[in-house]
XYZ file of N, CA and C in Angstrom:
579
model
N 2.577 -8.035 -0.473
C 2.830 -6.617 -0.238
C 1.748 -6.081 0.682
N 2.120 -5.540 1.812
C 1.174 -5.037 2.784
C 1.218 -3.515 2.768
N 0.155 -2.914 2.280
C 0.100 -1.460 2.208
C -0.591 -0.912 3.446
N -0.046 0.109 4.001
C -0.662 0.735 5.175
C -1.944 1.433 4.766
N -2.933 1.536 5.689
C -4.155 2.257 5.368
C -3.835 3.677 4.923
N -4.657 4.197 4.038
C -4.371 5.488 3.449
C -5.560 6.415 3.560
N -5.293 7.700 3.579
C -6.355 8.696 3.577
C -6.478 9.387 2.231
N -5.608 9.050 1.286
C -5.655 9.750 0.005
C -6.211 8.847 -1.081
N -6.906 9.455 -2.024
C -7.493 8.709 -3.137
C -6.415 7.986 -3.927
N -5.295 8.662 -4.154
C -4.229 8.059 -4.955
C -3.716 6.783 -4.309
N -3.473 6.814 -2.998
C -2.958 5.630 -2.315
C -3.986 4.509 -2.298
N -5.262 4.848 -2.091
C -6.294 3.807 -2.073
C -6.478 3.219 -3.466
N -6.334 4.015 -4.495
C -6.423 3.497 -5.855
C -5.257 2.553 -6.117
N -4.054 2.928 -5.658
C -2.887 2.071 -5.827
C -3.079 0.747 -5.099
N -3.657 0.783 -3.905
C -3.884 -0.445 -3.145
C -4.824 -1.370 -3.916
N -5.922 -0.837 -4.458
C -6.846 -1.655 -5.243
C -6.133 -2.221 -6.464
N -5.342 -1.386 -7.119
C -4.649 -1.800 -8.324
C -3.639 -2.908 -8.017
N -2.963 -2.837 -6.885
C -1.945 -3.829 -6.567
C -2.544 -5.207 -6.360
N -3.807 -5.282 -6.011
C -4.476 -6.568 -5.847
C -5.342 -6.921 -7.060
N -5.310 -6.092 -8.087
C -6.139 -6.265 -9.288
C -7.598 -6.462 -8.889
N -7.998 -5.761 -7.848
C -9.353 -5.890 -7.309
C -10.115 -4.589 -7.536
N -10.528 -4.391 -8.758
C -11.324 -3.215 -9.094
C -12.794 -3.590 -8.952
N -13.426 -3.148 -7.890
C -14.839 -3.431 -7.687
C -15.652 -2.451 -8.524
N -16.676 -2.941 -9.150
C -17.487 -2.097 -10.026
C -18.528 -1.372 -9.185
N -18.059 -0.390 -8.393
C -18.956 0.354 -7.505
C -19.798 1.367 -8.272
N -19.320 1.772 -9.433
C -20.036 2.750 -10.251
C -21.355 2.132 -10.723
N -22.493 2.792 -10.517
C -23.777 2.203 -10.908
C -24.069 2.250 -12.407
N -23.288 2.972 -13.203
C -23.628 3.191 -14.613
C -23.349 2.037 -15.579
N -22.351 1.175 -15.361
C -22.071 0.143 -16.363
C -23.221 -0.830 -16.651
N -23.930 -1.287 -15.630
C -25.006 -2.260 -15.873
C -26.144 -1.648 -16.693
N -26.675 -0.466 -16.354
C -27.703 0.115 -17.242
C -27.194 0.360 -18.662
N -25.911 0.715 -18.805
C -25.343 0.920 -20.143
C -25.372 -0.378 -20.944
N -25.120 -1.495 -20.280
C -25.173 -2.800 -20.938
C -26.615 -3.199 -21.255
N -27.505 -3.074 -20.256
C -28.889 -3.531 -20.421
C -29.676 -2.697 -21.422
N -29.169 -1.533 -21.761
C -29.803 -0.716 -22.800
C -29.705 -1.418 -24.157
N -28.709 -2.309 -24.312
C -28.434 -2.913 -25.621
C -28.579 -4.432 -25.681
N -28.529 -5.112 -24.541
C -28.698 -6.566 -24.569
C -29.690 -6.993 -23.496
N -30.273 -8.170 -23.705
C -31.163 -8.773 -22.717
C -30.541 -10.103 -22.306
N -30.022 -10.186 -21.077
C -29.453 -11.457 -20.625
C -30.493 -12.577 -20.700
N -30.002 -13.788 -20.943
C -30.873 -14.947 -21.017
C -30.612 -15.872 -19.833
N -31.668 -16.444 -19.281
C -31.525 -17.392 -18.183
C -30.923 -16.750 -16.949
N -30.280 -17.578 -16.127
C -29.569 -17.095 -14.933
C -28.253 -16.481 -15.383
N -27.878 -15.368 -14.766
C -26.633 -14.672 -15.103
C -25.544 -15.073 -14.109
N -24.460 -15.611 -14.613
C -23.299 -15.984 -13.799
C -22.339 -14.816 -13.783
N -21.954 -14.385 -12.573
C -20.935 -13.346 -12.396
C -19.745 -14.022 -11.733
N -18.752 -14.513 -12.507
C -17.680 -15.325 -11.951
C -16.520 -14.572 -11.303
N -16.523 -13.255 -11.378
C -15.522 -12.430 -10.690
C -16.303 -11.382 -9.901
N -17.182 -11.862 -9.034
C -18.209 -11.018 -8.430
C -17.688 -9.985 -7.435
N -16.512 -10.192 -6.872
C -15.974 -9.202 -5.936
C -16.926 -8.944 -4.787
N -17.417 -7.708 -4.694
C -18.376 -7.332 -3.647
C -19.821 -7.509 -4.092
N -20.027 -8.139 -5.221
C -21.362 -8.402 -5.802
C -22.063 -7.138 -6.277
N -21.313 -6.071 -6.561
C -21.938 -4.833 -7.041
C -22.693 -5.066 -8.347
N -22.066 -5.716 -9.316
C -22.726 -5.952 -10.602
C -23.881 -6.935 -10.436
N -23.668 -7.998 -9.683
C -24.728 -8.992 -9.471
C -25.947 -8.342 -8.807
N -25.702 -7.486 -7.823
C -26.816 -6.808 -7.148
C -27.579 -5.899 -8.106
N -26.859 -5.198 -8.982
C -27.545 -4.317 -9.948
C -28.345 -5.120 -10.964
N -27.824 -6.275 -11.341
C -28.573 -7.151 -12.245
C -29.834 -7.680 -11.564
N -29.711 -8.037 -10.289
C -30.886 -8.498 -9.525
C -31.923 -7.377 -9.441
N -31.453 -6.155 -9.179
C -32.371 -5.006 -9.111
C -33.087 -4.785 -10.439
N -32.451 -5.161 -11.537
C -33.052 -5.012 -12.866
C -33.950 -6.200 -13.223
N -34.059 -7.172 -12.298
C -34.975 -8.290 -12.507
C -34.347 -9.580 -12.989
N -33.016 -9.685 -12.970
C -32.342 -10.893 -13.433
C -31.854 -11.721 -12.256
N -32.009 -13.042 -12.368
C -31.466 -13.944 -11.346
C -29.974 -14.089 -11.604
N -29.180 -14.037 -10.536
C -27.732 -14.122 -10.699
C -27.140 -15.275 -9.900
N -25.967 -15.683 -10.320
C -25.185 -16.720 -9.650
C -23.778 -16.150 -9.482
N -23.526 -15.401 -8.369
C -22.209 -14.794 -8.188
C -21.194 -15.773 -7.590
N -20.005 -15.821 -8.182
C -18.896 -16.595 -7.623
C -17.638 -15.734 -7.679
N -16.674 -16.089 -6.878
C -15.389 -15.395 -6.886
C -14.362 -16.288 -6.215
N -13.112 -16.041 -6.498
C -12.016 -16.780 -5.883
C -11.911 -16.457 -4.399
N -12.338 -15.246 -4.023
C -12.273 -14.781 -2.629
C -13.673 -14.412 -2.170
N -14.059 -14.899 -1.000
C -15.375 -14.559 -0.443
C -15.259 -13.242 0.323
N -15.648 -12.152 -0.328
C -15.568 -10.828 0.298
C -16.890 -10.418 0.929
N -17.971 -11.062 0.501
C -19.317 -10.719 0.974
C -20.096 -12.010 1.231
N -21.157 -11.944 2.064
C -21.930 -13.158 2.378
C -22.561 -13.836 1.167
N -22.853 -13.079 0.106
C -23.463 -13.681 -1.085
C -22.566 -14.740 -1.725
N -21.273 -14.663 -1.442
C -20.328 -15.657 -1.952
C -19.929 -16.539 -0.771
N -20.790 -17.523 -0.504
C -20.590 -18.378 0.670
C -19.392 -19.300 0.514
N -19.150 -19.759 -0.701
C -18.052 -20.686 -0.952
C -17.176 -20.142 -2.069
N -15.951 -19.681 -1.757
C -15.055 -19.182 -2.797
C -14.807 -20.264 -3.849
N -14.864 -19.863 -5.120
C -14.681 -20.817 -6.201
C -13.833 -20.202 -7.308
N -12.904 -20.989 -7.813
C -12.039 -20.585 -8.916
C -12.771 -20.834 -10.231
N -13.026 -19.781 -10.975
C -13.751 -19.871 -12.241
C -13.159 -20.928 -13.166
N -11.844 -21.042 -13.178
C -11.171 -21.958 -14.104
C -11.287 -23.425 -13.686
N -11.795 -23.686 -12.485
C -11.996 -25.065 -12.053
C -13.319 -25.633 -12.542
N -14.192 -24.780 -13.079
C -15.475 -25.251 -13.601
C -15.275 -25.836 -14.992
N -15.783 -27.055 -15.189
C -15.751 -27.658 -16.522
C -17.087 -27.452 -17.226
N -18.079 -27.002 -16.475
C -19.380 -26.649 -17.034
C -20.019 -25.628 -16.102
N -21.056 -24.967 -16.569
C -21.730 -23.960 -15.742
C -22.258 -24.623 -14.473
N -22.123 -23.956 -13.315
C -22.526 -24.560 -12.045
C -24.038 -24.671 -11.836
N -24.820 -24.077 -12.707
C -26.280 -24.155 -12.610
C -26.810 -24.388 -14.017
N -27.736 -25.329 -14.153
C -28.238 -25.694 -15.489
C -28.986 -24.562 -16.168
N -29.433 -23.556 -15.409
C -30.185 -22.443 -15.995
C -29.308 -21.268 -16.418
N -28.000 -21.372 -16.200
C -27.089 -20.295 -16.607
C -26.972 -20.273 -18.126
N -27.284 -19.107 -18.698
C -27.135 -18.918 -20.142
C -26.307 -17.674 -20.461
N -25.975 -16.902 -19.418
C -25.276 -15.629 -19.615
C -24.159 -15.489 -18.582
N -23.023 -14.965 -19.015
C -21.935 -14.588 -18.110
C -21.716 -13.096 -18.292
N -21.803 -12.346 -17.192
C -21.532 -10.905 -17.204
C -20.526 -10.635 -16.095
N -19.405 -9.997 -16.448
C -18.377 -9.785 -15.440
C -17.387 -8.699 -15.849
N -16.613 -8.276 -14.866
C -15.454 -7.413 -15.035
C -14.299 -8.188 -14.410
N -13.651 -9.069 -15.173
C -12.624 -9.939 -14.587
C -11.326 -9.189 -14.313
N -10.434 -9.813 -13.546
C -9.114 -9.202 -13.341
C -8.438 -8.969 -14.692
N -7.875 -7.781 -14.876
C -7.262 -7.437 -16.164
C -6.176 -8.417 -16.575
N -5.423 -8.915 -15.611
C -4.330 -9.833 -15.931
C -4.838 -11.146 -16.510
N -6.120 -11.456 -16.272
C -6.692 -12.730 -16.715
C -7.830 -12.546 -17.713
N -8.006 -11.342 -18.247
C -9.197 -11.065 -19.052
C -9.325 -11.981 -20.270
N -8.239 -12.273 -20.972
C -8.330 -13.137 -22.149
C -8.713 -14.561 -21.759
N -8.069 -15.079 -20.721
C -8.384 -16.435 -20.256
C -9.820 -16.513 -19.745
N -10.242 -15.481 -19.022
C -11.624 -15.439 -18.519
C -12.612 -15.462 -19.677
N -12.371 -14.649 -20.692
C -13.293 -14.571 -21.832
C -13.358 -15.906 -22.565
N -12.208 -16.505 -22.822
C -12.172 -17.778 -23.527
C -12.940 -18.848 -22.746
N -12.742 -18.885 -21.436
C -13.418 -19.875 -20.597
C -14.924 -19.595 -20.529
N -15.307 -18.339 -20.395
C -16.727 -17.973 -20.329
C -17.448 -18.357 -21.615
N -16.818 -18.117 -22.751
C -17.409 -18.480 -24.043
C -17.670 -19.987 -24.093
N -16.707 -20.772 -23.596
C -16.892 -22.237 -23.558
C -18.011 -22.629 -22.597
N -18.101 -21.944 -21.459
C -19.096 -22.304 -20.445
C -20.531 -22.135 -20.937
N -20.784 -21.128 -21.787
C -22.161 -20.890 -22.249
C -22.451 -21.510 -23.612
N -21.464 -22.141 -24.215
C -21.697 -22.746 -25.534
C -22.830 -23.771 -25.518
N -22.891 -24.713 -24.537
C -23.983 -25.698 -24.567
C -25.377 -25.059 -24.521
N -25.505 -23.908 -23.867
C -26.800 -23.216 -23.764
C -26.999 -22.221 -24.900
N -26.028 -22.130 -25.813
C -26.048 -21.115 -26.878
C -26.294 -19.740 -26.265
N -25.542 -19.474 -25.190
C -25.723 -18.260 -24.410
C -24.843 -17.112 -24.844
N -24.739 -16.135 -23.946
C -23.947 -14.944 -24.265
C -23.047 -14.564 -23.111
N -22.012 -13.800 -23.463
C -20.991 -13.349 -22.516
C -20.810 -11.853 -22.705
N -20.763 -11.105 -21.608
C -20.491 -9.659 -21.671
C -19.388 -9.329 -20.670
N -18.325 -8.710 -21.175
C -17.180 -8.334 -20.348
C -17.018 -6.826 -20.356
N -16.786 -6.270 -19.164
C -16.526 -4.844 -19.017
C -15.016 -4.672 -18.921
N -14.422 -4.065 -19.952
C -12.974 -3.925 -20.025
C -12.598 -2.577 -20.622
N -11.304 -2.256 -20.545
C -10.844 -0.990 -21.105
C -11.199 -0.879 -22.581
N -11.465 0.350 -22.984
C -11.969 0.659 -24.320
C -11.081 0.144 -25.453
N -9.791 0.049 -25.231
C -8.885 -0.349 -26.311
C -8.592 -1.846 -26.327
N -9.264 -2.646 -25.493
C -8.964 -4.072 -25.386
C -9.028 -4.775 -26.741
N -9.980 -4.413 -27.573
C -10.146 -5.095 -28.859
C -9.110 -4.681 -29.907
N -8.201 -3.798 -29.562
C -7.170 -3.370 -30.516
C -5.848 -4.104 -30.319
N -5.753 -4.971 -29.324
C -4.484 -5.634 -29.029
C -4.330 -6.928 -29.814
N -3.113 -7.219 -30.215
C -2.823 -8.472 -30.935
C -3.106 -9.684 -30.049
N -2.745 -9.584 -28.775
C -2.914 -10.737 -27.885
C -4.365 -11.136 -27.701
N -5.289 -10.209 -27.886
C -6.710 -10.516 -27.723
C -7.423 -10.694 -29.054
N -6.695 -10.627 -30.164
C -7.326 -10.688 -31.491
C -8.172 -11.947 -31.677
N -7.736 -13.071 -31.119
C -8.480 -14.323 -31.296
C -9.895 -14.222 -30.717
N -10.083 -13.387 -29.701
C -11.422 -13.205 -29.120
C -12.318 -12.376 -30.026
N -11.732 -11.366 -30.640
C -12.524 -10.446 -31.452
C -12.647 -10.901 -32.907
N -11.857 -11.901 -33.277
C -12.010 -12.537 -34.582
C -12.943 -13.750 -34.492
N -13.352 -14.089 -33.274
C -14.234 -15.240 -33.053
C -15.576 -14.971 -33.735
N -16.160 -15.958 -34.408
C -17.414 -15.713 -35.136
C -18.595 -15.304 -34.258
N -18.532 -15.570 -32.951
C -19.663 -15.177 -32.098
C -19.463 -13.818 -31.435
N -18.336 -13.139 -31.749
C -18.167 -11.783 -31.217
C -19.280 -10.934 -31.824
N -20.151 -10.405 -30.968
C -21.402 -9.810 -31.437
C -21.464 -8.293 -31.343
N -20.873 -7.717 -30.292
C -21.127 -6.291 -30.068
C -20.074 -5.658 -29.158
N -19.807 -4.391 -29.438
C -19.028 -3.544 -28.525
C -19.940 -2.388 -28.148
N -20.083 -2.178 -26.845
C -20.892 -1.074 -26.343
C -19.930 -0.067 -25.732
N -19.765 1.049 -26.400
C -18.825 2.078 -25.966
C -19.518 2.965 -24.940
N -18.967 2.990 -23.746
C -19.537 3.808 -22.667
C -18.927 5.206 -22.732
N -19.778 6.190 -22.738
C -19.306 7.578 -22.836
C -19.130 8.198 -21.460
N -18.587 7.403 -20.557
C -18.245 7.877 -19.221
C -17.035 7.069 -18.756
N -16.339 7.605 -17.801
C -15.199 6.902 -17.220
C -15.635 6.369 -15.857
N -15.567 5.052 -15.655
C -16.077 4.473 -14.410
C -15.250 4.858 -13.185
N -15.944 5.010 -12.092
C -15.310 5.309 -10.810
C -15.054 3.982 -10.104
N -13.820 3.758 -9.674
C -13.441 2.491 -9.044
C -13.263 2.607 -7.540
N -12.999 3.814 -7.044
C -12.741 3.996 -5.617
C -13.675 5.070 -5.100
N -14.466 4.708 -4.104
C -15.415 5.657 -3.525
C -14.663 6.674 -2.669
N -14.932 7.971 -2.884
C -14.232 8.979 -2.081
C -14.721 8.971 -0.636
N -13.826 9.291 0.257
C -14.194 9.449 1.668
C -15.007 10.729 1.814
N -15.833 10.840 2.857
C -16.595 12.077 3.063
C -15.673 13.297 3.053
N -16.039 14.301 2.271
C -15.258 15.526 2.168
C -14.124 15.449 1.158
N -13.871 14.261 0.604
C -12.791 14.075 -0.355
C -13.298 14.398 -1.763
N -12.444 14.965 -2.590
C -12.797 15.283 -3.962
C -13.067 13.987 -4.740
N -14.153 13.947 -5.543
C -14.419 12.742 -6.346
C -13.261 12.447 -7.289
N -13.011 11.173 -7.565
C -11.885 10.814 -8.432
C -12.123 11.245 -9.875
N -11.034 11.366 -10.611
C -11.089 11.665 -12.041
C -10.438 10.504 -12.774
N -11.209 9.457 -13.077
C -10.622 8.286 -13.748
C -10.018 8.653 -15.097
N -8.978 7.938 -15.472
C -8.259 8.232 -16.704
C -8.790 7.444 -17.900
N -9.065 6.151 -17.709
C -9.404 5.274 -18.836
C -10.901 5.200 -19.089
N -11.239 5.060 -20.379
C -12.616 4.785 -20.777
C -12.769 3.277 -20.903
N -13.985 2.805 -20.662
C -14.259 1.369 -20.692
C -15.437 1.095 -21.614
N -15.494 -0.138 -22.087
C -16.569 -0.583 -22.971
C -17.026 -1.972 -22.551
N -18.204 -2.324 -23.024
C -18.702 -3.695 -22.884
C -18.382 -4.444 -24.174
N -17.948 -5.696 -24.039
C -17.679 -6.581 -25.161
C -18.603 -7.784 -25.018
N -19.320 -8.109 -26.093
C -20.351 -9.140 -26.015
C -20.100 -10.229 -27.062
N -20.120 -11.482 -26.606
C -20.076 -12.656 -27.476
C -21.401 -13.387 -27.301
N -21.995 -13.824 -28.399
C -23.313 -14.445 -28.342
C -23.347 -15.624 -29.304
N -23.596 -16.828 -28.789
C -23.633 -18.023 -29.622
C -24.807 -17.994 -30.601
N -25.749 -17.070 -30.432
C -26.877 -16.958 -31.356
C -26.687 -15.819 -32.369
N -25.595 -15.112 -32.253
C -25.330 -13.977 -33.145
C -24.905 -14.449 -34.532
N -25.364 -13.724 -35.537
C -24.936 -13.975 -36.909
C -24.526 -12.649 -37.536
N -23.512 -12.701 -38.371
C -23.066 -11.491 -39.047
C -21.936 -10.799 -38.315
N -21.548 -9.626 -38.829
C -20.431 -8.891 -38.219
C -20.825 -8.300 -36.871
N -19.833 -7.964 -36.047
C -20.144 -7.324 -34.763
C -20.769 -5.952 -34.955
N -21.552 -5.583 -33.975
C -22.281 -4.313 -33.982
C -21.613 -3.376 -32.972
N -21.558 -2.101 -33.284
C -21.056 -1.103 -32.329
C -22.232 -0.255 -31.863
N -22.329 -0.117 -30.548
C -23.370 0.708 -29.942
C -22.712 1.693 -28.969
N -23.446 2.719 -28.600
C -22.948 3.723 -27.654
C -23.938 3.868 -26.509
N -23.406 4.035 -25.319
C -24.236 4.316 -24.151
C -23.745 5.593 -23.491
N -24.686 6.483 -23.166
C -24.283 7.748 -22.526
C -23.714 7.521 -21.145
């Protein structure tokens, strides 16, 4: 589907949605996550997109390993399919932090959990607030290493407004979901402003 360039926020949002390419341009999700968890080792961002999240993690002092199926930026020199990895691509990877395509979020989470198991690492996914209420995803949230939900009290901005354009009013709230191979006990709920 080839969409013509658009000058309206609605059309540009539709274009992003049609490719399931929601870039995490909003700067707030990473600080909201880091307020509650400390990534371990190198952080793998397997759906890196434009490397917005990876860059914010680097700015916070974490080494990152960004990969994506499509090379949209120079930081992703070689496009790589996350599902083709049978093990983490770097021996120092202990954490996966990402906002995967919604259509693949369950498969991404299941694969990420397997990828960090040898390192007893952790996984953090940025997804819609109600993701943990669905039957299809219950196996992820019933998993014994499901450790935490971080409820973000803001709605993320996915499309940057053009100069002079009214800022978007996102509809959905999003949360961080964390699985940790070192976690014991029931999952914890936290809030980030």
